[in-house]
């Protein structure tokens, strides 16, 4: 029978303190272990050379660092890299490395598949399999060649972060704590459809940036595009957000995929200005990338520019997000491991 070991990657300092206490090691050993993992980023307990040989052997009986390299990668002509990871349960997830001048962003996944079933998203069409552990979330950052050059991390990959909030919040703690990566929360953005479960908890327990998937200011139409609207409307979301201060370090943004003939007219821009009036936020306009079996098209750049300029003129700072990695299905809404999943099921 295989001895399945517990990953140390993803453990908070309090977790590590409990582990070393249970193993009869000095309390300071927890800080040593966290330093080896989150600062020095080792791949083996044997590399933790300021732990005694005896303590390393004791630790190895039950634990391992838990870092697993991606099993495949695809490189775009624009420099974007899509990584495929396999979980211990033989599920698959994708994450995307996006270099851009002096920025290097990693888009990470929080679930295998997704329950939200947004009409325009390949991950949603794949369906939901399971949620990732904090170890599996952080492994996407820990195990890529570009890990030391990253400037930003966005939770915009596969899955709905608020549907796996305990593990996501734990990963954010490790990324922003002194004992962990020591990053500023300003380097991290978490994107959500606006899931009611955990919405205010995230706002209260994290200082990271928040991005809300909006895509239509009209609730009835948003419900057609995003079934999550039924449970937690965009109007409710906006009212809750009005109670929080986004004028300082924390940033609030709304993601708006622009569909030809669906949500790209000035009527929609006017409604956005109306419902978001008074909120300190920005709008990220995103070109739609066609996916199989979905009757939506991306609008032309001229229409996107007109839309952006109207919003900006009326007090909503707006940008058009550059499309990256479309040739390797790494752009917004295109992540899916359904093929790998079906291969697993056949075997």
Short mmCIF file of C-alpha atoms in Angstrom, two decimals:
data_model
loop_
_atom_site.label_atom_id
_atom_site.label_comp_id
_atom_site.label_asym_id
_atom_site.label_seq_id
_atom_site.Cartn_x
_atom_site.Cartn_y
_atom_site.Cartn_z
CA UNK A 1 0.00 0.00 0.00
CA UNK A 2 1.33 3.42 -1.00
CA UNK A 3 2.30 5.68 1.87
CA UNK A 4 0.56 8.96 0.96
CA UNK A 5 2.42 11.84 2.55
CA UNK A 6 0.98 15.17 3.62
CA UNK A 7 2.26 18.28 1.79
CA UNK A 8 3.92 20.99 3.86
CA UNK A 9 3.31 23.47 1.06
CA UNK A 10 0.09 25.24 2.00
CA UNK A 11 0.58 25.00 5.76
CA UNK A 12 0.27 28.21 7.75
CA UNK A 13 2.67 28.98 10.57
CA UNK A 14 0.08 27.82 13.11
CA UNK A 15 -0.33 24.57 11.14
CA UNK A 16 3.43 24.05 11.22
CA UNK A 17 3.59 24.80 14.94
CA UNK A 18 1.00 22.07 15.56
CA UNK A 19 2.94 19.64 13.35
CA UNK A 20 6.28 20.14 15.09
CA UNK A 21 4.64 19.97 18.52
CA UNK A 22 3.00 16.65 17.60
CA UNK A 23 6.37 15.34 16.41
CA UNK A 24 8.17 16.44 19.57
CA UNK A 25 10.32 19.08 17.87
CA UNK A 26 11.21 22.52 19.26
CA UNK A 27 8.67 25.25 18.51
CA UNK A 28 11.19 27.29 16.48
CA UNK A 29 11.36 24.43 13.97
CA UNK A 30 8.05 25.65 12.52
CA UNK A 31 9.65 28.95 11.51
CA UNK A 32 12.61 27.10 10.02
CA UNK A 33 10.31 24.93 7.91
CA UNK A 34 8.23 27.88 6.71
CA UNK A 35 11.43 29.70 5.72
CA UNK A 36 12.69 26.73 3.70
CA UNK A 37 9.39 26.45 1.86
CA UNK A 38 8.16 30.00 1.32
CA UNK A 39 11.45 31.93 1.22
CA UNK A 40 13.98 29.42 -0.12
CA UNK A 41 11.38 27.36 -2.02
CA UNK A 42 13.04 23.96 -1.63
CA UNK A 43 11.62 20.80 -3.18
CA UNK A 44 12.79 18.27 -0.57
CA UNK A 45 12.84 18.01 3.21
CA UNK A 46 16.45 16.84 2.85
CA UNK A 47 17.31 20.38 1.71
CA UNK A 48 16.24 21.82 5.07
CA UNK A 49 19.80 21.70 6.35
CA UNK A 50 19.35 23.63 9.61
CA UNK A 51 16.99 20.89 10.83
CA UNK A 52 18.84 18.02 12.46
CA UNK A 53 19.13 14.83 10.43
CA UNK A 54 16.97 13.11 13.02
CA UNK A 55 14.19 15.69 12.73
CA UNK A 56 14.31 15.58 8.95
CA UNK A 57 13.86 11.81 9.04
CA UNK A 58 10.96 12.11 11.50
CA UNK A 59 9.34 14.76 9.30
CA UNK A 60 9.74 12.64 6.16
CA UNK A 61 7.82 9.75 7.67
CA UNK A 62 4.51 11.61 7.28
CA UNK A 63 5.27 14.73 5.27
CA UNK A 64 6.76 16.01 2.04
CA UNK A 65 7.19 19.47 0.54
CA UNK A 66 4.41 18.62 -1.90
CA UNK A 67 5.61 20.52 -4.96
CA UNK A 68 4.72 18.91 -8.31
CA UNK A 69 5.94 20.28 -11.62
CA UNK A 70 3.47 20.84 -14.46
CA UNK A 71 3.02 17.81 -16.72
CA UNK A 72 2.69 19.84 -19.90
CA UNK A 73 3.08 23.37 -21.22
CA UNK A 74 1.98 25.29 -24.30
CA UNK A 75 3.69 28.48 -25.47
CA UNK A 76 1.91 31.24 -27.34
CA UNK A 77 3.42 33.41 -30.05
CA UNK A 78 2.93 36.38 -27.67
CA UNK A 79 5.00 34.82 -24.85
CA UNK A 80 2.08 33.56 -22.79
CA UNK A 81 2.60 30.07 -21.33
CA UNK A 82 -0.22 27.72 -20.35
CA UNK A 83 0.72 25.07 -17.78
CA UNK A 84 -1.15 21.82 -17.19
CA UNK A 85 -1.00 20.36 -13.67
CA UNK A 86 -2.17 16.94 -12.51
CA UNK A 87 -3.52 16.61 -8.98
CA UNK A 88 -2.85 13.59 -6.75
CA UNK A 89 -6.35 12.38 -7.65
CA UNK A 90 -5.38 12.46 -11.36
CA UNK A 91 -7.55 15.44 -12.16
CA UNK A 92 -6.18 18.30 -14.25
CA UNK A 93 -6.03 22.06 -13.95
CA UNK A 94 -4.52 24.84 -16.03
CA UNK A 95 -2.77 28.06 -15.08
CA UNK A 96 -1.43 30.78 -17.34
CA UNK A 97 1.80 32.81 -17.13
CA UNK A 98 1.48 36.22 -18.81
CA UNK A 99 4.64 38.34 -19.26
CA UNK A 100 4.03 42.00 -20.12
CA UNK A 101 7.00 44.39 -20.09
CA UNK A 102 7.88 44.86 -16.40
CA UNK A 103 4.91 42.78 -15.19
CA UNK A 104 4.70 39.01 -14.95
CA UNK A 105 1.26 37.73 -13.96
CA UNK A 106 0.17 34.20 -13.16
CA UNK A 107 -3.50 33.32 -13.56
CA UNK A 108 -4.25 30.47 -11.14
CA UNK A 109 -7.13 28.03 -10.77
CA UNK A 110 -9.07 27.31 -7.58
CA UNK A 111 -11.17 24.33 -8.73
CA UNK A 112 -11.18 21.49 -11.24
CA UNK A 113 -13.93 22.76 -13.52
CA UNK A 114 -16.65 25.10 -12.25
CA UNK A 115 -20.27 24.99 -11.07
CA UNK A 116 -21.24 28.44 -12.33
CA UNK A 117 -21.96 27.42 -15.96
CA UNK A 118 -21.51 30.88 -17.46
CA UNK A 119 -22.57 30.75 -21.10
CA UNK A 120 -19.33 32.23 -22.45
CA UNK A 121 -16.82 30.16 -20.42
CA UNK A 122 -15.24 26.85 -21.42
CA UNK A 123 -14.49 25.96 -17.81
CA UNK A 124 -18.18 26.28 -16.99
CA UNK A 125 -19.05 24.06 -19.94
CA UNK A 126 -16.64 21.45 -18.58
CA UNK A 127 -18.64 21.14 -15.37
CA UNK A 128 -17.38 20.77 -11.81
CA UNK A 129 -15.20 17.95 -10.48
CA UNK A 130 -13.67 19.09 -7.20
CA UNK A 131 -12.13 22.02 -5.32
CA UNK A 132 -8.39 22.44 -4.97
CA UNK A 133 -6.57 22.35 -1.65
CA UNK A 134 -4.41 25.29 -0.61
CA UNK A 135 -1.39 23.14 -1.46
CA UNK A 136 -2.68 22.59 -5.01
CA UNK A 137 -3.45 26.29 -5.41
CA UNK A 138 0.01 27.38 -4.26
CA UNK A 139 1.74 24.65 -6.24
CA UNK A 140 0.76 26.48 -9.42
CA UNK A 141 2.91 29.38 -8.23
CA UNK A 142 5.62 27.30 -6.57
CA UNK A 143 6.42 24.90 -9.39
CA UNK A 144 6.71 26.96 -12.57
CA UNK A 145 10.11 28.08 -13.91
CA UNK A 146 9.07 31.76 -13.76
CA UNK A 147 8.08 31.66 -10.07
CA UNK A 148 10.77 34.11 -8.90
CA UNK A 149 9.93 36.71 -11.54
CA UNK A 150 6.20 36.94 -10.76
CA UNK A 151 4.91 40.41 -9.93
CA UNK A 152 1.19 39.56 -9.71
CA UNK A 153 -1.18 36.67 -9.18
CA UNK A 154 -4.81 36.68 -10.30
CA UNK A 155 -7.42 34.12 -9.25
CA UNK A 156 -9.06 34.16 -12.66
CA UNK A 157 -8.37 30.62 -13.84
CA UNK A 158 -10.59 27.58 -13.56
CA UNK A 159 -13.26 27.63 -10.87
CA UNK A 160 -15.13 30.13 -8.70
CA UNK A 161 -12.83 31.27 -5.83
CA UNK A 162 -15.73 32.07 -3.48
CA UNK A 163 -16.99 28.49 -3.91
CA UNK A 164 -13.69 27.33 -2.37
CA UNK A 165 -13.21 30.24 -0.02
CA UNK A 166 -11.53 28.52 2.95
CA UNK A 167 -8.67 27.24 0.80
CA UNK A 168 -8.42 30.47 -1.20
CA UNK A 169 -8.26 32.63 1.95
CA UNK A 170 -5.60 30.34 3.39
CA UNK A 171 -3.53 30.69 0.23
CA UNK A 172 -3.92 34.48 0.40
CA UNK A 173 -2.73 34.45 4.02
CA UNK A 174 0.41 32.54 3.06
CA UNK A 175 1.08 34.78 0.05
CA UNK A 176 0.79 37.98 2.10
CA UNK A 177 2.17 36.97 5.53
CA UNK A 178 5.67 37.69 6.81
CA UNK A 179 6.26 33.98 7.43
CA UNK A 180 5.09 33.20 3.87
CA UNK A 181 5.77 34.99 0.61
CA UNK A 182 5.52 38.43 2.19
CA UNK A 183 3.70 39.92 -0.80
CA UNK A 184 1.61 43.07 -0.66
CA UNK A 185 -2.12 42.33 -1.11
CA UNK A 186 -1.94 44.84 -3.98
CA UNK A 187 -0.18 42.17 -6.04
CA UNK A 188 -3.17 39.81 -5.89
CA UNK A 189 -6.63 40.02 -7.48
CA UNK A 190 -9.46 37.59 -6.83
CA UNK A 191 -12.22 37.38 -9.44
CA UNK A 192 -15.76 36.22 -8.68
CA UNK A 193 -19.14 36.01 -10.37
CA UNK A 194 -20.42 37.45 -7.11
CA UNK A 195 -21.27 34.31 -5.24
CA UNK A 196 -23.33 35.19 -2.19
CA UNK A 197 -21.69 32.51 -0.08
CA UNK A 198 -18.54 34.09 1.28
CA UNK A 199 -18.88 37.44 -0.48
CA UNK A 200 -18.78 39.66 2.61
CA UNK A 201 -16.42 37.27 4.34
CA UNK A 202 -13.85 37.81 1.59
CA UNK A 203 -14.27 41.58 1.84
CA UNK A 204 -13.75 41.47 5.61
CA UNK A 205 -10.95 38.89 5.81
CA UNK A 206 -8.78 39.90 2.87
CA UNK A 207 -7.20 43.12 1.61
CA UNK A 208 -6.59 41.78 -1.90
CA UNK A 209 -8.12 43.39 -4.97
CA UNK A 210 -11.58 42.24 -6.03
CA UNK A 211 -12.82 41.79 -9.60
CA UNK A 212 -16.52 41.09 -10.23
CA UNK A 213 -17.69 39.42 -13.44
CA UNK A 214 -20.47 41.72 -14.63
CA UNK A 215 -21.01 41.36 -18.43
CA UNK A 216 -24.47 42.94 -18.43
CA UNK A 217 -25.98 45.70 -16.28
CA UNK A 218 -29.48 44.32 -16.89
CA UNK A 219 -30.32 41.54 -14.39
CA UNK A 220 -32.55 39.53 -16.75
CA UNK A 221 -29.90 39.39 -19.44
CA UNK A 222 -27.11 38.79 -16.93
CA UNK A 223 -29.08 35.79 -15.67
CA UNK A 224 -29.08 34.35 -19.22
CA UNK A 225 -25.31 34.78 -19.46
CA UNK A 226 -24.55 33.92 -15.82
CA UNK A 227 -26.96 31.66 -13.90
CA UNK A 228 -25.41 32.87 -10.61
CA UNK A 229 -27.43 36.06 -11.05
CA UNK A 230 -30.51 34.10 -9.90
CA UNK A 231 -29.09 33.59 -6.42
CA UNK A 232 -27.27 36.90 -5.92
CA UNK A 233 -28.13 39.79 -8.21
CA UNK A 234 -25.71 42.39 -9.45
CA UNK A 235 -27.88 45.03 -7.74
CA UNK A 236 -27.39 43.31 -4.37
CA UNK A 237 -23.68 43.02 -5.03
CA UNK A 238 -23.32 46.71 -5.82
CA UNK A 239 -25.24 47.75 -2.70
CA UNK A 240 -22.95 45.65 -0.49
CA UNK A 241 -19.87 47.08 -2.19
CA UNK A 242 -21.04 50.60 -1.42
CA UNK A 243 -20.37 49.88 2.26
CA UNK A 244 -16.64 49.30 1.68
CA UNK A 245 -13.83 51.79 1.12
CA UNK A 246 -12.06 51.15 -2.17
CA UNK A 247 -10.50 54.60 -2.40
CA UNK A 248 -7.09 53.64 -0.99
CA UNK A 249 -4.91 50.61 -1.58
CA UNK A 250 -7.61 48.09 -2.37
CA UNK A 251 -9.00 48.12 -5.92
CA UNK A 252 -12.46 47.18 -7.11
CA UNK A 253 -12.95 46.33 -10.76
CA UNK A 254 -15.70 44.91 -12.92
CA UNK A 255 -14.97 42.51 -15.76
CA UNK A 256 -17.11 43.12 -18.84
CA UNK A 257 -16.79 40.78 -21.82
CA UNK A 258 -18.12 42.61 -24.87
CA UNK A 259 -20.37 40.55 -27.16
CA UNK A 260 -21.36 41.72 -30.63
CA UNK A 261 -24.97 42.85 -30.77
CA UNK A 262 -25.60 41.69 -27.21
CA UNK A 263 -24.08 44.16 -24.73
CA UNK A 264 -21.94 46.52 -26.83
CA UNK A 265 -24.27 49.47 -27.46
CA UNK A 266 -24.29 52.83 -25.70
CA UNK A 267 -27.55 51.77 -23.99
CA UNK A 268 -25.47 49.33 -21.96
CA UNK A 269 -22.76 51.88 -21.25
CA UNK A 270 -25.39 54.31 -19.94
CA UNK A 271 -26.85 51.64 -17.64
CA UNK A 272 -23.39 50.77 -16.32
CA UNK A 273 -22.83 54.42 -15.45
CA UNK A 274 -26.21 54.49 -13.72
CA UNK A 275 -25.82 51.40 -11.53
CA UNK A 276 -22.15 51.96 -10.64
CA UNK A 277 -22.44 55.68 -9.97
CA UNK A 278 -20.57 56.65 -6.81
CA UNK A 279 -18.52 53.46 -6.60
CA UNK A 280 -14.74 53.87 -6.70
CA UNK A 281 -14.08 51.27 -9.36
CA UNK A 282 -12.79 50.56 -12.83
CA UNK A 283 -14.20 48.61 -15.77
CA UNK A 284 -12.07 46.10 -17.66
CA UNK A 285 -13.49 45.58 -21.14
CA UNK A 286 -12.58 42.16 -22.52
CA UNK A 287 -12.89 40.91 -26.07
CA UNK A 288 -14.85 37.68 -26.32
CA UNK A 289 -12.92 34.66 -27.57
CA UNK A 290 -15.12 32.25 -29.48
CA UNK A 291 -15.60 28.84 -27.88
CA UNK A 292 -17.23 25.73 -29.34
CA UNK A 293 -21.04 25.44 -29.42
CA UNK A 294 -21.71 28.95 -28.10
CA UNK A 295 -23.64 31.41 -30.27
CA UNK A 296 -21.81 34.54 -29.16
CA UNK A 297 -19.35 36.69 -31.09
CA UNK A 298 -16.79 39.24 -30.04
CA UNK A 299 -17.47 42.85 -31.03
CA UNK A 300 -15.11 44.92 -33.17
CA UNK A 301 -12.41 47.14 -31.67
CA UNK A 302 -14.07 50.34 -32.88
CA UNK A 303 -17.20 49.53 -30.86
CA UNK A 304 -15.08 48.67 -27.80
CA UNK A 305 -13.24 51.99 -28.03
CA UNK A 306 -16.53 53.91 -28.34
CA UNK A 307 -17.89 52.00 -25.33
CA UNK A 308 -14.74 52.68 -23.28
CA UNK A 309 -14.66 56.35 -24.15
CA UNK A 310 -18.29 56.83 -23.11
CA UNK A 311 -17.69 55.20 -19.74
CA UNK A 312 -14.53 57.20 -19.09
CA UNK A 313 -16.18 60.46 -20.14
CA UNK A 314 -18.96 59.78 -17.64
CA UNK A 315 -16.71 59.04 -14.67
CA UNK A 316 -16.07 55.27 -14.93
CA UNK A 317 -12.39 54.65 -15.56
CA UNK A 318 -12.26 51.94 -18.21
CA UNK A 319 -9.58 49.98 -20.01
CA UNK A 320 -9.58 47.49 -22.87
CA UNK A 321 -7.70 44.42 -21.72
CA UNK A 322 -5.17 43.15 -24.21
CA UNK A 323 -5.96 39.63 -25.37
CA UNK A 324 -3.18 37.15 -24.62
CA UNK A 325 -2.65 33.48 -25.44
CA UNK A 326 -5.70 32.97 -27.66
CA UNK A 327 -3.74 30.70 -30.02
CA UNK A 328 -3.17 28.20 -27.19
CA UNK A 329 -6.66 28.55 -25.64
CA UNK A 330 -5.19 30.45 -22.69
CA UNK A 331 -7.22 33.66 -23.00
CA UNK A 332 -10.10 34.74 -20.76
CA UNK A 333 -12.84 32.10 -20.62
CA UNK A 334 -10.91 29.50 -22.62
CA UNK A 335 -9.41 27.29 -19.89
CA UNK A 336 -10.63 23.70 -19.89
CA UNK A 337 -9.19 20.30 -19.11
CA UNK A 338 -12.20 18.35 -20.32
CA UNK A 339 -10.05 16.49 -22.85
CA UNK A 340 -7.61 15.25 -20.20
CA UNK A 341 -10.55 14.39 -17.92
CA UNK A 342 -12.23 12.29 -20.61
CA UNK A 343 -8.95 10.50 -21.31
CA UNK A 344 -8.69 9.65 -17.60
CA UNK A 345 -12.22 8.28 -17.56
CA UNK A 346 -11.60 6.13 -20.66
CA UNK A 347 -8.53 4.66 -19.03
#
